[in-house]
XYZ file of C-alpha atoms in Angstrom:
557
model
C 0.000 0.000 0.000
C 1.115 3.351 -0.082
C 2.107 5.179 2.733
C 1.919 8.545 3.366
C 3.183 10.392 6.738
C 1.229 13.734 6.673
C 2.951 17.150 7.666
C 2.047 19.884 8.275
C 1.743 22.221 5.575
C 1.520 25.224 6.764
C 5.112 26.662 8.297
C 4.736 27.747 11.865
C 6.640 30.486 13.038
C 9.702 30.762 15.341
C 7.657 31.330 18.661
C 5.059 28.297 17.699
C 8.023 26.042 16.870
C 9.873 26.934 20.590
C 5.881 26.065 21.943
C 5.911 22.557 20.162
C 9.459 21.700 21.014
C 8.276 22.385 24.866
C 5.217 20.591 24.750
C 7.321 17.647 22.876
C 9.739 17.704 25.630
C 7.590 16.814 28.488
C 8.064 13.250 29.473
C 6.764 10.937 31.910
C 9.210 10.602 34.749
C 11.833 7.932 34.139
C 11.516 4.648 35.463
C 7.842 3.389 36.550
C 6.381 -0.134 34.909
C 6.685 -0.405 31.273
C 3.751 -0.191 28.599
C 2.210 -3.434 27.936
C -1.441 -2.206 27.516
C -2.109 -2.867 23.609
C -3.253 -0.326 21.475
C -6.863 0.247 20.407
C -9.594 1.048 18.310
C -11.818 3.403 19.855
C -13.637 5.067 17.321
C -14.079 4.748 13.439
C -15.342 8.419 11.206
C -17.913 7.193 9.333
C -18.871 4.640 11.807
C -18.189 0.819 11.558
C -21.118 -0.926 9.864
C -22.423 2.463 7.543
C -24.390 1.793 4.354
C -24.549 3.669 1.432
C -20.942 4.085 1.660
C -18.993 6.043 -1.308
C -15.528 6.413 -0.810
C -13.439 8.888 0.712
C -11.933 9.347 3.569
C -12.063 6.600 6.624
C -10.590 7.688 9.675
C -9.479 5.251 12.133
C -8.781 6.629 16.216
C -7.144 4.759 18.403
C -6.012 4.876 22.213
C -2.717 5.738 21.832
C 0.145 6.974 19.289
C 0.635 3.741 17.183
C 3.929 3.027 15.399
C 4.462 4.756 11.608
C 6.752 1.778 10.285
C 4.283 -0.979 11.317
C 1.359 0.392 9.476
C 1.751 -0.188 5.874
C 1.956 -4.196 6.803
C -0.698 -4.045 9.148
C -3.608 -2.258 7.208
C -5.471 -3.932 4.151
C -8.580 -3.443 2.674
C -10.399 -6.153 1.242
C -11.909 -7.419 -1.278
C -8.992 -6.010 -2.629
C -9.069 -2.988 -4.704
C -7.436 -1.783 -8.368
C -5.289 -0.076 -6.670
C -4.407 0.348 -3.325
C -6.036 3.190 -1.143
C -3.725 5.942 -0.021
C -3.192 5.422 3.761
C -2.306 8.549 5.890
C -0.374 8.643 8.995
C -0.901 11.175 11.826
C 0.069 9.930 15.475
C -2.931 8.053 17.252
C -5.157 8.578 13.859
C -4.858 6.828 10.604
C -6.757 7.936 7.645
C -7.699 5.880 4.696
C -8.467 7.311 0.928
C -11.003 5.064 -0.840
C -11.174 5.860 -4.423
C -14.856 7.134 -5.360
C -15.381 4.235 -7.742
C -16.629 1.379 -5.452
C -18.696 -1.547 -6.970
C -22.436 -1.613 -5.839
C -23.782 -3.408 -3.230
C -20.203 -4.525 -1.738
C -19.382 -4.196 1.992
C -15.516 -3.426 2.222
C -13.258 -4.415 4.955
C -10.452 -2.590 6.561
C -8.535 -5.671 8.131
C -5.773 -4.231 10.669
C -3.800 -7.425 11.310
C -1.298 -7.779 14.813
C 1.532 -6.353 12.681
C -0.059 -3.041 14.153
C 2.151 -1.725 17.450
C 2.304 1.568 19.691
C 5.199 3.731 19.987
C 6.101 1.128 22.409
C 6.246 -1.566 20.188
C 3.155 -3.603 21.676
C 1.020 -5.171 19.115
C -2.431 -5.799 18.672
C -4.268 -7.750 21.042
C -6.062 -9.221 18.425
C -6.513 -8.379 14.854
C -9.445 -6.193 13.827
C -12.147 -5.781 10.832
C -14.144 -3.027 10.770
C -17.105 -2.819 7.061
C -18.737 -0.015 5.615
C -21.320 -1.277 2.619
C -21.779 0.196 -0.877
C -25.275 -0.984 -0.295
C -27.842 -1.160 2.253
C -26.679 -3.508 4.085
C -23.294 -4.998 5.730
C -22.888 -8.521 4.263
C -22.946 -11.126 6.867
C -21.025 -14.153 5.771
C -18.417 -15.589 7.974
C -15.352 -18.065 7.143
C -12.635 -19.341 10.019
C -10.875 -22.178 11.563
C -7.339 -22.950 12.456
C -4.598 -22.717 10.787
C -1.610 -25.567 11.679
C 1.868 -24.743 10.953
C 5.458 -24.105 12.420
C 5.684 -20.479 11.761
C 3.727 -17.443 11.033
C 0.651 -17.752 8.056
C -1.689 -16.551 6.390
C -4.868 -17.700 4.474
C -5.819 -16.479 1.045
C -9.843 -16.320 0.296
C -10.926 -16.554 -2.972
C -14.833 -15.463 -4.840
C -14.974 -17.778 -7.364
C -16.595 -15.280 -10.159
C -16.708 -18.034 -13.120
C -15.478 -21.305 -14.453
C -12.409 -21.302 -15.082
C -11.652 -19.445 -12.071
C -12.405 -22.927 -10.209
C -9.146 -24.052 -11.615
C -7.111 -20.988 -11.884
C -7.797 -18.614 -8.953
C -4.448 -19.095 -7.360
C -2.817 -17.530 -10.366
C -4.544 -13.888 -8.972
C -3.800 -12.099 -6.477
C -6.800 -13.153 -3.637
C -9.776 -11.219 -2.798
C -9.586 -11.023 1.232
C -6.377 -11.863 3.051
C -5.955 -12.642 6.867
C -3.179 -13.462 8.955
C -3.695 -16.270 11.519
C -3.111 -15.471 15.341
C -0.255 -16.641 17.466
C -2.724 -20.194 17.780
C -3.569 -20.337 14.302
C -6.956 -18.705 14.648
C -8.246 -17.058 11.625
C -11.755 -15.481 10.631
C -13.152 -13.360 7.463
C -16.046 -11.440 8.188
C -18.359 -9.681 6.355
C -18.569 -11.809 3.246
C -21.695 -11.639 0.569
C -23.208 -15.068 -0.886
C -21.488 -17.199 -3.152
C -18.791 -19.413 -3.496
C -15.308 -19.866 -1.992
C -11.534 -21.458 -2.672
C -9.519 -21.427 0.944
C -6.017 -21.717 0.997
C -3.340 -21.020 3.693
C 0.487 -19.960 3.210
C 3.575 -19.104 5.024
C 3.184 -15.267 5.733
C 6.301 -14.335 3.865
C 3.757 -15.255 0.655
C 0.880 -13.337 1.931
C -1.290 -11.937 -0.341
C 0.073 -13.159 -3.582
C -0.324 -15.448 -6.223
C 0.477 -19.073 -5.682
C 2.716 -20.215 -7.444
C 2.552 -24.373 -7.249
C 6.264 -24.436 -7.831
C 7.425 -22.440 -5.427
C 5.237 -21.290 -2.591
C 4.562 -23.665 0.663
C 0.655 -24.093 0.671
C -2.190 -25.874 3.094
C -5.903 -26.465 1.514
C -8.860 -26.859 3.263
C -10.782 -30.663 2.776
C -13.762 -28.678 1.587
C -13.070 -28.016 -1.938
C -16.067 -25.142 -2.354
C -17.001 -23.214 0.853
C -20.853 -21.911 -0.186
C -21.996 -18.982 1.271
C -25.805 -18.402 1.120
C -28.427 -19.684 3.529
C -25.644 -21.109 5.696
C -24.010 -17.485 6.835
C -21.581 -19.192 9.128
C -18.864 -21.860 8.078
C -16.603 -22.711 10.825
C -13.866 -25.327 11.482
C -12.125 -24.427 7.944
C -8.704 -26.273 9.154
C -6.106 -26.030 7.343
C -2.549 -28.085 8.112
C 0.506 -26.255 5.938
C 3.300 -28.750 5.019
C 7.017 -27.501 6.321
C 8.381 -28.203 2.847
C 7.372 -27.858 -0.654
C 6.617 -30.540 -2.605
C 8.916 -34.159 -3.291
C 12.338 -35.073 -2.136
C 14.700 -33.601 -4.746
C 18.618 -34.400 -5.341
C 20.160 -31.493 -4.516
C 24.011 -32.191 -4.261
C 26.182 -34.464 -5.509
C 30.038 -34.860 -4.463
C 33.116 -37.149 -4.972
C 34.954 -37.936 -1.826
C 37.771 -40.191 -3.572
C 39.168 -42.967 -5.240
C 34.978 -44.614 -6.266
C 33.092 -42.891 -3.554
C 30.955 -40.327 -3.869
C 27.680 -38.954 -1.914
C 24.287 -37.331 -2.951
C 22.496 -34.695 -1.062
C 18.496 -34.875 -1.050
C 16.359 -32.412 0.175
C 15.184 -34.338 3.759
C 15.496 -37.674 4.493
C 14.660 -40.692 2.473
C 15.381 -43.446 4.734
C 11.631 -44.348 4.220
C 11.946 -44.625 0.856
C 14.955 -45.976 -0.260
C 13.583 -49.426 -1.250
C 11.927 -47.714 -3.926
C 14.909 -45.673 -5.099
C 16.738 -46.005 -8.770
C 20.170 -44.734 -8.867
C 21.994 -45.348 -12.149
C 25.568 -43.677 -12.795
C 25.852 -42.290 -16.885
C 29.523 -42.223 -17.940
C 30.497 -40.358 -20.601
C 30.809 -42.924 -23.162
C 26.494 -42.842 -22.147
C 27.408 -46.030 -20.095
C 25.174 -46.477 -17.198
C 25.804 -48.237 -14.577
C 24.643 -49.420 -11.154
C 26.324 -48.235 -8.172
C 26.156 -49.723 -4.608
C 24.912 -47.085 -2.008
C 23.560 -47.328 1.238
C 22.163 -44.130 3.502
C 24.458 -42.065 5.717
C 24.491 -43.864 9.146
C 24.322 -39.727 10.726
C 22.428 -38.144 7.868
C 19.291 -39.867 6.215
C 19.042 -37.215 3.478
C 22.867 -38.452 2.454
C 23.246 -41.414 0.284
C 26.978 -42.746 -0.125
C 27.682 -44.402 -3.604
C 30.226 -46.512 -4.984
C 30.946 -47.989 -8.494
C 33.432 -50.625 -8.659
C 35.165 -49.862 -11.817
C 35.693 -45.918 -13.325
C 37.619 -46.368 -16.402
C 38.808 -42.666 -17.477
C 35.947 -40.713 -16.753
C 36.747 -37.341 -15.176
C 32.889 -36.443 -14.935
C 29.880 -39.005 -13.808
C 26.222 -37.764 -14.592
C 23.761 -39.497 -11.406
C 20.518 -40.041 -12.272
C 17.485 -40.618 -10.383
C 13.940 -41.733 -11.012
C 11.076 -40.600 -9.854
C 8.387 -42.198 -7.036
C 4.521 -41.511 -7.416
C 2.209 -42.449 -4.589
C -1.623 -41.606 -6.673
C -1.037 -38.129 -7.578
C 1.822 -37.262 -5.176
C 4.984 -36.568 -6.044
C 7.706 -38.477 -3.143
C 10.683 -38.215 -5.184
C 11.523 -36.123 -8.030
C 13.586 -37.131 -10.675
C 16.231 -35.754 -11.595
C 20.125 -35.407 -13.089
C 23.500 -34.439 -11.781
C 26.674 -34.024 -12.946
C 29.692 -34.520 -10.683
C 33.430 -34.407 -11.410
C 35.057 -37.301 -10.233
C 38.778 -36.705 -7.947
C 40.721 -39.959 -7.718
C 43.580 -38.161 -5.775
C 45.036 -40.065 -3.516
C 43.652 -39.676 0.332
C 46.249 -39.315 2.601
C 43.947 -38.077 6.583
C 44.469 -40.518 8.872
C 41.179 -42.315 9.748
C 38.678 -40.762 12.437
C 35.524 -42.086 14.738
C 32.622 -39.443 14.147
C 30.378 -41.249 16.239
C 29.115 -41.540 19.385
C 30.125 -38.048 20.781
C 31.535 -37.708 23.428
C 30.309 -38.110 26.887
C 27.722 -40.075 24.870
C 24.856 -42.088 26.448
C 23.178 -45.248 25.043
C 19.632 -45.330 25.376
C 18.627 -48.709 26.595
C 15.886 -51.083 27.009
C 14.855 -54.020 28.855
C 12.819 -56.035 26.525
C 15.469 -55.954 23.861
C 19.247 -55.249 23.463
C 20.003 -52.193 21.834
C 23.014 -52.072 19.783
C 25.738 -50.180 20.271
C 26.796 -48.422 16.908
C 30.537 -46.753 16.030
C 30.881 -44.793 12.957
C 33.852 -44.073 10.617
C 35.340 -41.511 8.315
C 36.537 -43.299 5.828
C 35.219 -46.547 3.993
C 36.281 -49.824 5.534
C 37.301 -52.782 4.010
C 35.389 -55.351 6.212
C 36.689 -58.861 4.991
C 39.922 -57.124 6.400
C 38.550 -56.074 9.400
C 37.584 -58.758 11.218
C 38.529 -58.263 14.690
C 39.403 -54.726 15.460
C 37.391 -54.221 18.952
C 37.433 -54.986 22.253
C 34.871 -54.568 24.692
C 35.097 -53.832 28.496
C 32.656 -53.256 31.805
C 35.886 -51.799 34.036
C 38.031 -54.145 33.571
C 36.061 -57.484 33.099
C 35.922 -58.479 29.112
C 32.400 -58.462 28.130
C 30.943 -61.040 25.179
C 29.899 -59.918 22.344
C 28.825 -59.860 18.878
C 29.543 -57.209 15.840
C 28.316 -56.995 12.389
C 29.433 -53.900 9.733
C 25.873 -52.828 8.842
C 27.447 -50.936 5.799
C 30.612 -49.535 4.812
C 31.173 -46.835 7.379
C 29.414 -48.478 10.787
C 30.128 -51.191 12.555
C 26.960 -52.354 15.330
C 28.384 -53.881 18.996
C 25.632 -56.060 20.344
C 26.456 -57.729 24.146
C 25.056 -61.135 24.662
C 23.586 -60.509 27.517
C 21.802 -56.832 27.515
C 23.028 -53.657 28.565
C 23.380 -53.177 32.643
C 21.577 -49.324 33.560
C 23.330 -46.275 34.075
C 26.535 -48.186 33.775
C 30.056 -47.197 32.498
C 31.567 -48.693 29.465
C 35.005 -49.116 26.781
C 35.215 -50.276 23.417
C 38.960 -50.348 21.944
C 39.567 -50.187 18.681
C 42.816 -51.521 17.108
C 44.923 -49.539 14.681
C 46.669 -52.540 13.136
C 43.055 -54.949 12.923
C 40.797 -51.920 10.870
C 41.593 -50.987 7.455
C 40.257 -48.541 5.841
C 39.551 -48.347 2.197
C 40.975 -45.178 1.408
C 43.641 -43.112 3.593
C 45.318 -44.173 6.635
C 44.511 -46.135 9.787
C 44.088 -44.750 13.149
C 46.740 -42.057 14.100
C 46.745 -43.636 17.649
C 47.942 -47.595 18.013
C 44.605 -48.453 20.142
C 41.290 -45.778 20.471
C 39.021 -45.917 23.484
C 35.687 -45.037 23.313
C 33.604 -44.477 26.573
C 30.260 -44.215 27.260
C 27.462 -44.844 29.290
C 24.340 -46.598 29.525
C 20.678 -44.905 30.343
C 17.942 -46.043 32.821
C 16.298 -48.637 30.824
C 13.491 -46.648 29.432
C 10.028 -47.061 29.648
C 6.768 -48.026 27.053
C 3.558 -47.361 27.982
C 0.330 -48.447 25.444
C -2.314 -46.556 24.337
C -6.151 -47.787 23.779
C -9.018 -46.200 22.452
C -12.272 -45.792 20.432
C -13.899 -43.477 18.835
C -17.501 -42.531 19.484
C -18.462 -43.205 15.916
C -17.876 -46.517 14.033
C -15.775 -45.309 10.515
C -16.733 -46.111 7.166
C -13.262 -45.155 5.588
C -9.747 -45.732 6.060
C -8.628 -43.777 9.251
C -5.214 -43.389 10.694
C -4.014 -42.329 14.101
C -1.117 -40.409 13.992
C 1.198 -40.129 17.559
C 3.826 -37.638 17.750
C 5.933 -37.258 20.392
C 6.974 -33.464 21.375
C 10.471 -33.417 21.293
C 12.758 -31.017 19.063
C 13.224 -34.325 16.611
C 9.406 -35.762 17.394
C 9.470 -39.361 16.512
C 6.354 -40.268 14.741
C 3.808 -43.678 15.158
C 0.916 -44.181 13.228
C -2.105 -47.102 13.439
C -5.147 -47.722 11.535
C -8.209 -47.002 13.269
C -10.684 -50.273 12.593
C -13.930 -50.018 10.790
C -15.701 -50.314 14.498
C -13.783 -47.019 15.672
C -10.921 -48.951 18.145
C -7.218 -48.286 17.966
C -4.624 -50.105 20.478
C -0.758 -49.221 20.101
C 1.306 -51.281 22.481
C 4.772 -50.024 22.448
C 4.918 -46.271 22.590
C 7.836 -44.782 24.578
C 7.194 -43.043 27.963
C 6.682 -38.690 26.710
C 4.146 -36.586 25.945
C 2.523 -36.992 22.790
C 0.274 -35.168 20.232
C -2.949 -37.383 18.252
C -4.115 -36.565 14.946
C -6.897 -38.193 13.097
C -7.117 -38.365 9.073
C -9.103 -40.323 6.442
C -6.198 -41.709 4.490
C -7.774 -41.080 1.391
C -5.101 -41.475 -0.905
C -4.245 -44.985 0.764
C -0.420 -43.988 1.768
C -0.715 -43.628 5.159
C 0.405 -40.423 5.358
C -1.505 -36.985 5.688
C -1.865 -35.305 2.378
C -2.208 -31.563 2.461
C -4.029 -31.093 -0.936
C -2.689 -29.282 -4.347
C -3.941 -26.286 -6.031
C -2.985 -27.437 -9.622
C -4.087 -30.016 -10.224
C -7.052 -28.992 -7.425
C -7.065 -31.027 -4.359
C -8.408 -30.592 -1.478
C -6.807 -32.282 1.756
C -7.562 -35.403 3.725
C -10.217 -34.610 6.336
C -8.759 -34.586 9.906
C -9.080 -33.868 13.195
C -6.351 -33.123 15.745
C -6.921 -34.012 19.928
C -7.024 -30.925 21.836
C -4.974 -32.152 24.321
C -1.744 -33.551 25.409
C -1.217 -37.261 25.881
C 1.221 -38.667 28.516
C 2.208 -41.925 27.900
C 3.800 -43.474 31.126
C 5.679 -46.941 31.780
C 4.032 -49.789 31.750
C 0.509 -48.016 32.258
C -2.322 -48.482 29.979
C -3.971 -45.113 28.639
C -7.413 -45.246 27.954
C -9.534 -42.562 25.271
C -12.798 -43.576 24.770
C -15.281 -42.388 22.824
C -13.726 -39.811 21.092
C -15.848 -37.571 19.325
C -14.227 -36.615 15.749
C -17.189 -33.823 14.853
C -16.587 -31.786 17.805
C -13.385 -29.740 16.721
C -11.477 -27.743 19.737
């Protein structure tokens, strides 16, 4: 919008300028509790809710002097207009210029979102819509629900005004924009009869076109919100993915000698099974390399090919994975230049840390995994560990589970909270590239948790379902770790082996059949899976059975 500080326009003289420097001057004495009233509307010239309304001037009062540099974010009007209305600022007033050319019977919206702060920069309580109708009367349609998503968003409301804008409304800019509170709460008020497209963004997109490329997007399950006799059409949730769109290659680098590593956009660990790697020389060769995932990094996916030739560049190629319409993997190309210098760093233990503790558990033995630098040459590397509780040699068994980890398993399990050494032997691991240990014989120490505990939650619904519904479980943890279950057809659900935490239940008809949520596209248009997220925290404890009965799915928080 544009923005406009007015000034005064008229030059005072020397004597009024002395006055207004005096009367600036005067300050509250220092010290005293500091401002956290928010600012607030008090008064509206015309009056919030006036008919007839023909442009001009809207003046908007408020309780205190509001901050200049937070109002051209924090003022929109909407539907939106040609052009946007000249918006002037003067202290605890803002004044906004509608153009005289208003279409008829419209009620218009000035939406002042919690971007708005006082000269003390405290926001908005809560945003604020005030109408003023072209007509004679103030439209009364209402849209709002939640919107759920990591950072700050927005939601985009379309009028669908004819056919093809069913399919191609996201290309235009959107006729009411709203930004969703601190919760997620969002509302439009004031909206006429007719039909609706919902869609929510990250804020940093807000009130643009989508573009499906490039710009993070959440859609509503209902794929047309009607307006009409039904004035009021709540629970509009919306769930906004934290990335865009399929795994993608993004990297690609040779390490030496025949190893090299790809870089993918987030982990694929889930879906590696399904993954086609193929290696294009330059002769147009291609070839199948051996890979296996980064024990540290599951978007990282080591390769090796077991003869190069003279290549000095290797092209990676990767297909693409479908699940219905959903893109999991993108395929793709990447060209890498392959370094066959000789490696000459002396070979390193990246994991565990140190001071590292090994999460144990009673029912099974955990193993106990060490993890390399370099690439090791296992049928060389038979017996290059030892393993010690003080000083009494404990039993074991190891296996390399690929070519940079090795996995300690004890015979007997793991004793709690207790102290441990593994030695590793310069002479008895060889590493494919590089040099061995710098140090003859490496000690690695580390302890063993409290066996930790698994509790089991059971529960029905109130309703028996008719589709395919999955319970989702996440724990809340900075890295949640995720369980999911299908609900039966009689409304029951029963997962025995959840660990002990605090845990977060969502609810969605797997329509798509993949098991996973699916938060709808805007071209092609799809709307999301239907869910429905528990309002409140679950605590699974150890060895207790948790009970939720009879939850009720239509009765949204």
């Amino acid at each position: 919008m544009n923005f406009i500080i007015h000034y005064l326009k008229q030059i005072p003289s020397i004597a009024a300028l002395i006055f207004l420097y005096s009367c600036a001057a005067i300050q509250g004495p220092p010290g005293g509790p500091k401002d956290e009233t928010p600012p607030e509307l008090i008064e509206t010239i015309p009056k919030d809710g006036t008919i007839y309304f023909d442009g001009g001037r809207v003046e908007l009062i408020f309780s205190e002097y509001v901050d200049a540099n937070t109002i051209e974010k924090a003022i929109r009007v909407l539907p939106t207009l040609p052009e946007d209305p000249e918006i002037i600022y003067k202290g605890h007033r803002i004044l906004v210029e509608f153009p005289d050319s208003l279409n008829e019977n419209q009620t218009y919206i000035i939406s002042i979102d919690r971007t708005l702060k006082d000269e003390h920069k405290v926001a908005l309580a809560q945003g604020i819509q005030v109408a003023f109708a072209t007509g004679d009367k103030i439209d009364e349609g209402k849209i709002s629900g939640t919107v759920t998503y990591e950072k700050s968003s927005s939601v985009h409301l379309w009028k669908i005004q004819h056919d093809d804008d069913l399919t191609e409304f996201y290309q235009r800019i959107p006729d009411y924009v709203v930004d969703a509170s601190d919760s997620g709460h969002y509302e439009f008020r004031f909206l006429s009869a007719g039909n609706y497209r919902l869609a929510a963004v990250d804020r940093s997109a807000s009130g643009s076109p989508i573009s499906p490329e490039r710009t993070v997007v959440g859609l509503p399950w209902t794929p047309i919100i009607q307006l009409g006799i039904e004035k009021d059409m709540p629970n509009q949730n919306i769930r906004i993915p934290d990335k865009m769109g399929g795994l993608k290659m993004t990297q690609a680098e040779w390490l030496t000698g025949n190893w090299g590593i790809l870089t993918f956009s987030d982990k694929i660990t889930e879906w590696i099974s399904a993954m086609q790697i193929h290696a294009i020389f330059e002769d147009s060769s291609i070839h199948q390399p051996h890979q296996f995932i980064d024990p540290l990094d599951g978007s990282k996916l080591h390769l090796t090919l077991p003869e190069l030739g003279e290549n000095q560049y290797i092209t990676f190629m990767t297909n693409g994975i479908m699940q219905g319409e959903e893109t999991i993997l993108d395929s793709g190309l990447i060209k890498v230049k392959v370094d066959t210098s000789t490696d000459t760093t002396h070979l390193s233990i990246k994991a565990p840390a140190k001071n590292y503790v090994l999460p144990i558990e009673e029912v099974k033995i955990v193993p106990f995994q060490i993890v390399f630098s370099n690439l090791i040459d296992s049928e060389k590397s038979q017996y290059p560990f030892s393993f010690m509780q003080d000083t009494v040699p404990i039993p074991f068994n190891f296996i390399w589970a690929s070519l940079l980890h090795a996995r300690i398993t004890p015979l007997k399990n793991w004793i709690p909270k207790t102290s441990y050494k593994i030695s590793v032997f310069r002479n008895e691991i060889h590493p494919r590239f590089g040099r061995s240990l710098k140090d003859s014989v490496k000690i690695i120490s580390f302890k063993t948790s409290d066996f930790s505990g698994y509790g089991r939650l059971i529960g029905s619904l109130e309703k028996k379902v008719d589709e395919k519904m999955v319970l989702e479980v996440s724990s809340m943890e900075k890295e949640p770790s995720t369980f999911r279950t299908v609900v039966n057809s009689h409304g029951n659900f029963d997962m025995i082996h959840l660990p002990e935490g605090n845990y977060s239940l969502l609810f969605f008809k797997d329509l798509d059949g993949n098991d996973h949520y699916s938060y709808g596209t805007v071209h092609p248009y799809k709307p999301s899976e239907w869910f429905y997220a528990y309002p409140d925290t679950v605590k699974i404890r150890t060895n207790w059975d948790l009970e939720l009965n009879q939850i009720n799915l239509e009765q949204h928080p």
